[in-house]
Short mmCIF file of C-alpha atoms in Angstrom, two decimals:
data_model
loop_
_atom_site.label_atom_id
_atom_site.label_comp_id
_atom_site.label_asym_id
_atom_site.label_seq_id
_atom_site.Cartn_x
_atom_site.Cartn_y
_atom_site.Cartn_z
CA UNK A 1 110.13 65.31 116.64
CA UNK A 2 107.68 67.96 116.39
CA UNK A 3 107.90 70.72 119.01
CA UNK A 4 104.75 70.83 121.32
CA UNK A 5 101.66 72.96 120.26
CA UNK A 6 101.12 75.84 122.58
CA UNK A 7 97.88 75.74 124.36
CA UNK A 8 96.15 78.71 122.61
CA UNK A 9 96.74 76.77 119.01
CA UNK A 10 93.36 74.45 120.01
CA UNK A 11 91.89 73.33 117.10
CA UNK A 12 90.66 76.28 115.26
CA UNK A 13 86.86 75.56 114.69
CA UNK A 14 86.07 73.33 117.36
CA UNK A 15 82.09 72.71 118.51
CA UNK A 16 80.94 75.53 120.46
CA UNK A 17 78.94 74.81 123.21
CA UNK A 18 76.50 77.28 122.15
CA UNK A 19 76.53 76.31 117.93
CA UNK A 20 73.45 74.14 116.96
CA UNK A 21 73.48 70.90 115.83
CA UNK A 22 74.94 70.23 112.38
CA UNK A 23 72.54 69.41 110.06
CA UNK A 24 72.59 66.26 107.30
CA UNK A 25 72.21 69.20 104.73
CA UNK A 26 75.06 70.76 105.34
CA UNK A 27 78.69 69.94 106.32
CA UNK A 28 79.86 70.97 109.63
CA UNK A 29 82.34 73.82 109.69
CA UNK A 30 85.14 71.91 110.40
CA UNK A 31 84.34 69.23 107.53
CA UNK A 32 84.39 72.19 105.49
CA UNK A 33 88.11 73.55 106.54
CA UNK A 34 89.10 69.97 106.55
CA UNK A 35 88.35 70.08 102.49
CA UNK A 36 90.25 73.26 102.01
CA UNK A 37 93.31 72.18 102.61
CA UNK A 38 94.56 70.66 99.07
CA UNK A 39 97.90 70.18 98.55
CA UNK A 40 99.79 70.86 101.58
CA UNK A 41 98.38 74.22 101.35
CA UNK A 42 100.38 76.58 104.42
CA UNK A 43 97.60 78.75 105.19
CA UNK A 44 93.78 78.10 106.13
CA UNK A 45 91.13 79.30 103.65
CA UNK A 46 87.73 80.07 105.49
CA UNK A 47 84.70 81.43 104.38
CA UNK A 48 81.64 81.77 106.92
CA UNK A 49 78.60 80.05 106.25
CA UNK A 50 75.51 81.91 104.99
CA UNK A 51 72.88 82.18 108.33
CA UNK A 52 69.29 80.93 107.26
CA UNK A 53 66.85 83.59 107.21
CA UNK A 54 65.76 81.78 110.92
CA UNK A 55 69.08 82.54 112.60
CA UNK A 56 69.10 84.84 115.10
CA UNK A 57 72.94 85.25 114.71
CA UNK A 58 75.90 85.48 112.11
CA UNK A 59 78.33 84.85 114.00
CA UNK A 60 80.83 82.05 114.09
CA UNK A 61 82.65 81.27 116.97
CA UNK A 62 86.19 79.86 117.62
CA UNK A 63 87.75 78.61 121.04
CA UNK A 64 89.68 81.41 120.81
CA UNK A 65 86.93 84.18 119.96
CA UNK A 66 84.12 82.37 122.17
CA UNK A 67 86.90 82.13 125.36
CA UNK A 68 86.48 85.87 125.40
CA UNK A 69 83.69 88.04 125.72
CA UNK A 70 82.04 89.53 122.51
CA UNK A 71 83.73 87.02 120.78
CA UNK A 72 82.63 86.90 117.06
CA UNK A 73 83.74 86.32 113.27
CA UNK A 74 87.01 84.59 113.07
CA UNK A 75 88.91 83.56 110.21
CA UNK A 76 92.54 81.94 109.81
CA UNK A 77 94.40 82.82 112.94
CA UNK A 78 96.65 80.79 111.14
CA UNK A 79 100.61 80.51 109.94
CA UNK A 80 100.73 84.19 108.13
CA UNK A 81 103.41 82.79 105.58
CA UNK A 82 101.59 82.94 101.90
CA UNK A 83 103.03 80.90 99.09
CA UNK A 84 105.29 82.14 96.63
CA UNK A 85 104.13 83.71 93.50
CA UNK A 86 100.54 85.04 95.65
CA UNK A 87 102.26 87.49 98.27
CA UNK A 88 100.35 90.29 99.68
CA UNK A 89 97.92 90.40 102.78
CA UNK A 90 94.96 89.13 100.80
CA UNK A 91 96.35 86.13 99.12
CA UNK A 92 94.37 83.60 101.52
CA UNK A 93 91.30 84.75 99.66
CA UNK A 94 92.21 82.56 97.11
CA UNK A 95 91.16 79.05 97.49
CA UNK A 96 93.93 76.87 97.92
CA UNK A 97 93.75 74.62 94.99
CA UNK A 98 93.82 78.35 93.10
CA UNK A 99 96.94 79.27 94.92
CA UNK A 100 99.00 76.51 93.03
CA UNK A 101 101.78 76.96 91.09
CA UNK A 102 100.49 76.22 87.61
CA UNK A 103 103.92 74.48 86.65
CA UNK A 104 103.36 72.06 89.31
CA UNK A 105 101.20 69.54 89.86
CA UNK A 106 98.95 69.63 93.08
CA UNK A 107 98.77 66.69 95.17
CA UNK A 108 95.68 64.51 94.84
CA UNK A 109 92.99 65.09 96.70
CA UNK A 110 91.27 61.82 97.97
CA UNK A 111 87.66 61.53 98.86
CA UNK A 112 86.38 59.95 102.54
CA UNK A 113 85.72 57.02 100.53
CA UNK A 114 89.45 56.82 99.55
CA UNK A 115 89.05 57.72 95.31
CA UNK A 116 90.84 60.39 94.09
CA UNK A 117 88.63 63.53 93.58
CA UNK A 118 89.69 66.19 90.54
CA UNK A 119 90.80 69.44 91.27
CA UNK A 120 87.75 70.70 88.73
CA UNK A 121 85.32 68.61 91.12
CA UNK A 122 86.61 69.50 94.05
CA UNK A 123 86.03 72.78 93.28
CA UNK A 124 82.93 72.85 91.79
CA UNK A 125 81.85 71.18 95.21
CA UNK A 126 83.37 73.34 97.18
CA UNK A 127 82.35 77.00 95.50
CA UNK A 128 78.88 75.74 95.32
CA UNK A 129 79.07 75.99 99.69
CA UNK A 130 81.28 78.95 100.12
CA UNK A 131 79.86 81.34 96.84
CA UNK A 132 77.23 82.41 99.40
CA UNK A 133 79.39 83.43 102.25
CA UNK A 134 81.37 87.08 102.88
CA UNK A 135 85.36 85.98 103.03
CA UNK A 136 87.41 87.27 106.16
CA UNK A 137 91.03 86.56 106.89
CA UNK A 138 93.17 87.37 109.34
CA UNK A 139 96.63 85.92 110.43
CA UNK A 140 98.30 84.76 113.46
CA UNK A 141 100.69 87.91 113.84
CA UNK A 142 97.67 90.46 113.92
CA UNK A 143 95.84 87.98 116.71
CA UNK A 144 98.91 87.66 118.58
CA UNK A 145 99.72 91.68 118.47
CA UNK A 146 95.69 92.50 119.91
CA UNK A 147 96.19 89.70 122.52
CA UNK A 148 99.77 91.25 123.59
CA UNK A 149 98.88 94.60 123.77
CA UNK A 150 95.85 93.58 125.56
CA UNK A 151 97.32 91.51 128.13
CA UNK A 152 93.19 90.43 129.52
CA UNK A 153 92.22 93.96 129.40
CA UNK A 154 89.20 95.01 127.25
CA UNK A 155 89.34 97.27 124.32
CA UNK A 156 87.53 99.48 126.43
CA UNK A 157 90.80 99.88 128.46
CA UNK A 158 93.03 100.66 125.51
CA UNK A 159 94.71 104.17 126.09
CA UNK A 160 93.95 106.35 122.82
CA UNK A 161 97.82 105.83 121.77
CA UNK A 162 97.62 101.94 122.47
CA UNK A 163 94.84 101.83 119.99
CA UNK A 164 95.83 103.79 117.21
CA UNK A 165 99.04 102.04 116.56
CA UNK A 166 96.73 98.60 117.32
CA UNK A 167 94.28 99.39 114.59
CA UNK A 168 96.88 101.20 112.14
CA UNK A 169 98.55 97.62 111.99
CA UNK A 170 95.00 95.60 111.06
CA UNK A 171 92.30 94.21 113.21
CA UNK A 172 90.80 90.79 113.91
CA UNK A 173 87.18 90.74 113.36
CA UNK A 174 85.44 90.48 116.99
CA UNK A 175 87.21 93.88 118.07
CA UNK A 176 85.79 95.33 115.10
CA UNK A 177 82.32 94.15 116.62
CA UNK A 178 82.97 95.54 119.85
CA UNK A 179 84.88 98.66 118.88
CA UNK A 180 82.92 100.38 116.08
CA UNK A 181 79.74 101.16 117.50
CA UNK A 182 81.99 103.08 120.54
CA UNK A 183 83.04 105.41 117.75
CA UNK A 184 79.55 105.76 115.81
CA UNK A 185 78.61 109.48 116.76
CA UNK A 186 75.04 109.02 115.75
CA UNK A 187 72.28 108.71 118.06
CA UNK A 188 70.58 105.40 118.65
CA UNK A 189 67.11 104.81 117.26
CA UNK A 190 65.16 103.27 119.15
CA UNK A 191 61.97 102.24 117.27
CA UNK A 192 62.86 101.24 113.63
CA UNK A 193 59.23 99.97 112.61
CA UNK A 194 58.05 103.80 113.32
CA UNK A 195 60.18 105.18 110.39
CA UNK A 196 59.17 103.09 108.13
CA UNK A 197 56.10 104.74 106.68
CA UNK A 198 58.44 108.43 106.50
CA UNK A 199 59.98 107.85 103.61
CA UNK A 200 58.33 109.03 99.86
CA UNK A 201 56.81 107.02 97.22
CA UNK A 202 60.11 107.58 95.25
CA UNK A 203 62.08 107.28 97.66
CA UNK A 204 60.94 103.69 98.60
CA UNK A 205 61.25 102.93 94.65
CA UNK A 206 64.85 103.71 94.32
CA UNK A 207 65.44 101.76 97.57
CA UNK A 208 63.75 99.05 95.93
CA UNK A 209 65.43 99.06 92.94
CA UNK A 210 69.11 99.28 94.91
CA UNK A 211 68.72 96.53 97.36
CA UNK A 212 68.02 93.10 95.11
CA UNK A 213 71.23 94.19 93.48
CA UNK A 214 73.32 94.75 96.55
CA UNK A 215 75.54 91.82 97.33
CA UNK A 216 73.36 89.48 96.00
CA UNK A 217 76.02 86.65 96.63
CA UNK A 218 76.21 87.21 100.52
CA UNK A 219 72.61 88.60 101.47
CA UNK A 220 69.49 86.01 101.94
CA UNK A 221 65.81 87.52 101.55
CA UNK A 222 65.99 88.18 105.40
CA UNK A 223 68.94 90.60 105.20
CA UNK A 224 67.86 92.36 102.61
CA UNK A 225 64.53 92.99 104.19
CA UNK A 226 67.20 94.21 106.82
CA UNK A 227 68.93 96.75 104.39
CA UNK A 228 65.59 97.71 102.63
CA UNK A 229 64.37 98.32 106.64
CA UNK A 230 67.26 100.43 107.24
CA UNK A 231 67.61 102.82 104.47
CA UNK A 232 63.89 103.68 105.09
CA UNK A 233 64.52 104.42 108.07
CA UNK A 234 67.55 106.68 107.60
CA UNK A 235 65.52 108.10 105.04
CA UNK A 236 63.03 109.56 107.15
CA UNK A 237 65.40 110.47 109.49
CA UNK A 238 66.93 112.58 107.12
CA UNK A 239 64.05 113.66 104.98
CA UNK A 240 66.12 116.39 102.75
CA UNK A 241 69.23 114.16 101.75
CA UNK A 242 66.24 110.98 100.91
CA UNK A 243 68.30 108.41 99.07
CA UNK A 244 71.51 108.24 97.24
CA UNK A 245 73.37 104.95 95.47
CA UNK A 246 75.98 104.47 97.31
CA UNK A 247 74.23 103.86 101.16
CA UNK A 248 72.79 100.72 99.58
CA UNK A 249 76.24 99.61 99.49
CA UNK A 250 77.38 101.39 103.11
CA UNK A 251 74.32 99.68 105.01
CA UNK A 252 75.18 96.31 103.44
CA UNK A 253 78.49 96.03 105.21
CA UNK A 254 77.11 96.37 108.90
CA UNK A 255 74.11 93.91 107.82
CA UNK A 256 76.73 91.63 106.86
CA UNK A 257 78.66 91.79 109.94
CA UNK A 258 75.66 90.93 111.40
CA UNK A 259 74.90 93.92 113.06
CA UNK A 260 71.00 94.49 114.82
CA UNK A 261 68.79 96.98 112.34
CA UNK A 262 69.49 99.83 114.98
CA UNK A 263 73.05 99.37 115.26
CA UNK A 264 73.73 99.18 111.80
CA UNK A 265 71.54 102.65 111.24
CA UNK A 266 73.32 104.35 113.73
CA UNK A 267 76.38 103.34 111.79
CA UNK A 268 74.74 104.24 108.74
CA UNK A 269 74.24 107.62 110.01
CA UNK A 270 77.24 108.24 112.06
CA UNK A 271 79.45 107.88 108.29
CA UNK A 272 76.74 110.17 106.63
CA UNK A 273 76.86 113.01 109.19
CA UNK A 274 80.41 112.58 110.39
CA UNK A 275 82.72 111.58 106.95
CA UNK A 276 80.52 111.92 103.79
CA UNK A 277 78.10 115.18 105.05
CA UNK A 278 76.46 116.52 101.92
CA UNK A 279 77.71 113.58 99.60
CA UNK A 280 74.39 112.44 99.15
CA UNK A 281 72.34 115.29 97.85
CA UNK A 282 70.72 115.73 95.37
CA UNK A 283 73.32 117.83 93.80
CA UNK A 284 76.35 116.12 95.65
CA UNK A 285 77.20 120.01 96.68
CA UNK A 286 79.52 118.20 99.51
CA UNK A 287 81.22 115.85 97.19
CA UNK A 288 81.75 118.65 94.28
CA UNK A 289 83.10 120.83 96.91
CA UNK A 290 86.02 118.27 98.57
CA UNK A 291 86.75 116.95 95.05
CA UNK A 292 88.40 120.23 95.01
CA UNK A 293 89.78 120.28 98.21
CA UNK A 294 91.25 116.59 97.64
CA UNK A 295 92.92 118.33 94.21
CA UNK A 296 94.47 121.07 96.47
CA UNK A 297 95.74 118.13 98.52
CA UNK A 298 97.19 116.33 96.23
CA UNK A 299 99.13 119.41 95.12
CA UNK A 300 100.54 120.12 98.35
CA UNK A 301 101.92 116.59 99.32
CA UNK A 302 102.37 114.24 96.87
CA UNK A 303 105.13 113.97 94.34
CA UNK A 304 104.74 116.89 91.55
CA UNK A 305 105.16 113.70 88.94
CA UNK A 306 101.88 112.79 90.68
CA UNK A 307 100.09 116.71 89.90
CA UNK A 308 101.48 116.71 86.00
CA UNK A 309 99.96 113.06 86.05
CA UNK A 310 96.66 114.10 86.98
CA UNK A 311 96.93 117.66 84.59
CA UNK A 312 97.96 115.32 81.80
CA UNK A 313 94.83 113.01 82.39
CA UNK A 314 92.02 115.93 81.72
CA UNK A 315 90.03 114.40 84.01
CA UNK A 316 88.51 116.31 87.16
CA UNK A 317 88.97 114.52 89.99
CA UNK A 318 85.03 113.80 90.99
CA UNK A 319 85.31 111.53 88.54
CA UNK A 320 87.82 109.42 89.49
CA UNK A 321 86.97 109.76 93.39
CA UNK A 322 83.08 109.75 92.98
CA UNK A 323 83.36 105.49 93.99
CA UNK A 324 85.29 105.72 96.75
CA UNK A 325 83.81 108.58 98.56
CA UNK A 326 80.36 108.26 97.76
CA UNK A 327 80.20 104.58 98.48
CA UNK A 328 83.37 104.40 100.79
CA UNK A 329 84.87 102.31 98.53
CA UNK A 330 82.32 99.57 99.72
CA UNK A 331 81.03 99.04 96.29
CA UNK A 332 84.72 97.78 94.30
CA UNK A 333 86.50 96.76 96.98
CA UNK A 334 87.05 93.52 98.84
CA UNK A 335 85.22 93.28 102.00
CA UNK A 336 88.12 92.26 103.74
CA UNK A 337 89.85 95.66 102.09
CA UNK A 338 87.13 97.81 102.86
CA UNK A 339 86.23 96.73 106.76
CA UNK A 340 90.16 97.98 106.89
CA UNK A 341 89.47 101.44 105.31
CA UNK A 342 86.79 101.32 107.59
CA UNK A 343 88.12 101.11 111.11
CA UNK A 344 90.67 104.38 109.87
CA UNK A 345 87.74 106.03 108.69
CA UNK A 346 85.62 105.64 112.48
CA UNK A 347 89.05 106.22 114.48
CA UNK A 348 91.01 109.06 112.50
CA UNK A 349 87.44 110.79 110.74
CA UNK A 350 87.76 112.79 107.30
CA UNK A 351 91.97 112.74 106.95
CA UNK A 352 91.54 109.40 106.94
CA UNK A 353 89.14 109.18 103.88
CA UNK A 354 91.36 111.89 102.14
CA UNK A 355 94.52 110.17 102.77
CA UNK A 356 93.43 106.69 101.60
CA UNK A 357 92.66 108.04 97.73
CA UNK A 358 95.54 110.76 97.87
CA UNK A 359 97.76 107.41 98.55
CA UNK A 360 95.70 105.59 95.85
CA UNK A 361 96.87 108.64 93.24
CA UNK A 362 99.89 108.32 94.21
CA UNK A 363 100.56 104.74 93.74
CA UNK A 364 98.76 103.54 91.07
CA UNK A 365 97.80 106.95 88.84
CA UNK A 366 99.35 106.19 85.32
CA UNK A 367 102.70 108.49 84.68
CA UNK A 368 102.93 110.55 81.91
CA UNK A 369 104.88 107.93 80.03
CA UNK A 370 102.18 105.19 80.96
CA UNK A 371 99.46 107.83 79.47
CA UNK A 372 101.52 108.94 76.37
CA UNK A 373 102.03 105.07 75.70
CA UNK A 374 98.48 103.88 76.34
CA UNK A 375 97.39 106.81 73.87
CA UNK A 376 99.57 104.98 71.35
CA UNK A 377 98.48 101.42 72.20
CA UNK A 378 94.89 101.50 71.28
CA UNK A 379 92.88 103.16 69.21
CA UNK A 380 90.67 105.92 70.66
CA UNK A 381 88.00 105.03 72.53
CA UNK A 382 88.81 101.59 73.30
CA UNK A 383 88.61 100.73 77.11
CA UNK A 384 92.40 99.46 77.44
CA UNK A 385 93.77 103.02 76.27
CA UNK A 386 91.16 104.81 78.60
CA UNK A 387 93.72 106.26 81.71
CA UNK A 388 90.71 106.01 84.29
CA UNK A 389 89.67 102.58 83.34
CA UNK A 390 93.81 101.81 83.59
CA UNK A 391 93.59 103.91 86.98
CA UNK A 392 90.98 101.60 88.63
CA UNK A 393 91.78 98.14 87.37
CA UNK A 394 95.25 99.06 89.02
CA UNK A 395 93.69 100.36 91.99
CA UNK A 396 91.81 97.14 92.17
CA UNK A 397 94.70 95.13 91.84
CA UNK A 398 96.96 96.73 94.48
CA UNK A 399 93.55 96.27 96.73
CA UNK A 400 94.06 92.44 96.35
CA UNK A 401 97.17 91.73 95.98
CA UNK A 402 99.36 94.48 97.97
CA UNK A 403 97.06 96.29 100.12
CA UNK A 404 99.64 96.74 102.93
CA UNK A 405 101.28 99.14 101.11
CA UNK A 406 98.30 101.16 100.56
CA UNK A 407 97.68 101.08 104.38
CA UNK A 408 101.54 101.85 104.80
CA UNK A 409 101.32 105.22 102.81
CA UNK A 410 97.79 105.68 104.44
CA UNK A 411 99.48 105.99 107.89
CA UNK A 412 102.51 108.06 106.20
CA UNK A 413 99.90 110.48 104.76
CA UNK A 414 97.80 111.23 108.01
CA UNK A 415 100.20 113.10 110.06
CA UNK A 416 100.18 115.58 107.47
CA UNK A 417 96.19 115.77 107.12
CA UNK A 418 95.13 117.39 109.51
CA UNK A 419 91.41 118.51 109.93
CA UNK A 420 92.71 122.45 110.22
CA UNK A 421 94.26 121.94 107.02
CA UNK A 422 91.15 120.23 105.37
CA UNK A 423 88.98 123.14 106.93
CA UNK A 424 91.06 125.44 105.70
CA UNK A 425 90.76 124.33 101.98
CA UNK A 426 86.87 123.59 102.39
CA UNK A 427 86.60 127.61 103.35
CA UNK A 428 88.65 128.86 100.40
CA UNK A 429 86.44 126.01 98.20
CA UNK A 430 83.21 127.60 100.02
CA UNK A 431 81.19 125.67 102.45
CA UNK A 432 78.34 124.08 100.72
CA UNK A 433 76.48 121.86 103.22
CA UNK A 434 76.31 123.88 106.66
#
């Protein structure tokens, strides 16, 4: 006999009382889940559906997230196990019937009418729904931990300790809703529609450019009227620093989380001034300057294999870092990924941002064995000999596939990061951006 179900595991994507009406057009949400799960599949594949450009809301509730206030985005608080072969925290971003073990035959999927449906059908069907919808997953251990520690208190009652072991560990979407714009340091803007004429002629031509191009598969006309709104408007709010690529890609996140035009400025701006001041200029004086510092860094506490590595390579580090801390990493990596990254960056500040590629050097820059032997591989100039190219594709593939060990040596690195010791280097470097 089974054992009994506890009462929080209610169906997972129940009617709220507050959801409209499905429509004929498209399947309800938990017709949708219903279809994911091919095969026996052990853990719940969820992607939220795109919002119309009349919805006044993203968000898609649970029980579990609409039982509490601010409840929000929820995916899989589910079984955590992943199958074998696809291990790593992002593995449920696979569809199931891609999850398979190719020397095995799935189980057939049958159709409501009873016919068996192909795997190729199935998911022709089923990518056509979800290609238009960000991907969010979180499992049943991470819920469980945040409800625990919680105990019916708000986050708001967390003690600073409480929280930074909470967040260290991964959190579930709706505390991400409620919890980020407490640490935005930005001031709120009030009227949005007034900024909108500040900007320059060229300015508001790049920005046009940048936005059809930005996340094209998750934002409808409506948002990106949204992201073209707010990069105006942080424009003219910051009239010397204009625009840079990069905040096309910073804004999108918050407009995909579904965050109001003024929220999602403030946001904006509270990473600009706060983690990436002088980045964006137009001679990236503050990026030039903590490439530098992040070289002295890397010096001081990681492996010395790691320094001959990166002597070896010829290649200054700007370069390699100019992705991830111009764009925050929001441009390669998985949302999922990055929305991590992300709640470091707003709780620990700068360490956190230096940490995260000083543990990226460390665990996926090519040794000099793996450079002497990619030298030999390929001809020269072919992308597969390349180091850098072999540095990001492997960045990219930890990302996805074992990103908890990134976030492991993350937290090891931040203890010994701190903000004296950055200051200390950005003095000797020369301050560039005061």
């Amino acid at each position: 006999s089974r054992p009994a179900r506890h009462p929080s595991h209610a169906p997972l994507l129940a009617p709220h009382p507050g959801d409209p009406p499905a429509t004929t057009g498209m399947p309800s949400l938990t017709s949708r889940v219903s279809r994911s799960r091919v095969g026996g599949a052990r853990r719940q594949w969820l992607r939220l559906p795109r919002a119309s450009a009349s919805s006044t809301s993203r968000r898609c509730r649970s029980p579990r997230a609409a039982a509490q206030p601010g409840g929000g985005l929820v995916a899989t608080p589910r079984r955590a196990g992943s199958r074998r072969g696809h291990k790593g925290p992002f593995a449920s971003m696979r569809p199931p019937w891609r999850r398979f073990n190719k020397s095995r035959s799935p189980a057939p999927s049958v159709s409501s009418e009873g016919s068996e449906v192909s795997e190729a059908s199935l998911d022709t069907q089923c990518s056509s729904e979800y290609a238009a919808a960000p991907m969010f997953w979180e499992d049943e251990e991470m819920y469980m931990r945040w409800c625990n520690a919680l105990n019916g208190r708000s986050t708001s009652e967390l003690a600073a300790e409480e929280l930074h072991l909470l967040v260290k560990g991964g959190m579930p979407l709706k505390h991400r809703l409620a919890l980020w714009p407490q640490w935005f340091i930005a001031d709120t803007v009030e009227d949005i529609d007034a900024l909108q004429q500040g900007a320059s002629g060229d300015v508001e031509r790049l920005i046009d450019l940048d936005v059809p191009r930005t996340l094209p598969q998750w934002l409808n006309s409506a948002e990106q009227g949204a992201l073209r709104r707010i990069l105006l408007a942080h424009a003219s709010l910051n009239p010397g620093l204009g625009y840079c690529q990069g905040l096309n890609n910073m804004a999108a996140v918050f407009v995909v989380l579904g965050f109001d035009e003024a929220t999602a400025l403030r946001g904006l701006c509270s990473l600009v001034q706060g983690v990436c001041k002088g980045y964006h200029s137009s001679d990236l004086s503050g990026f030039r300057r903590d490439a530098l510092v992040l070289g002295a860094l890397a010096r001081q506490l990681l492996p010395e294999g790691t320094g001959r590595a990166l002597d070896l390579l010829g290649v200054p580090l700007e370069v390699l870092a100019s992705e991830h801390f111009l764009s925050l990493a929001s441009r390669a990596w998985p949302l999922a990924a990055t929305l991590q990254l992300w709640d470091l960056i707003l709780l620990e500040g700068i360490p956190a941002l230096f940490a995260s590629f000083l543990a990226l050097l460390e665990l996926y820059l090519p040794s000099e064995d793996e450079q002497l032997a990619l030298g030999d591989a390929t001809p020269v100039g072919g992308d597969d000999a390349d180091p850098v190219v072999f540095f990001r594709q492997a960045v990219l593939r930890g990302v996805n596939e074992d990103f908890g060990s990134i976030v492991k040596r993350i937290n090891e690195l931040l203890p010994q990061l701190p903000m004296s010791l950055i200051d200390h280097y950005r003095f000797t470097y020369g301050s560039t951006t005061d």
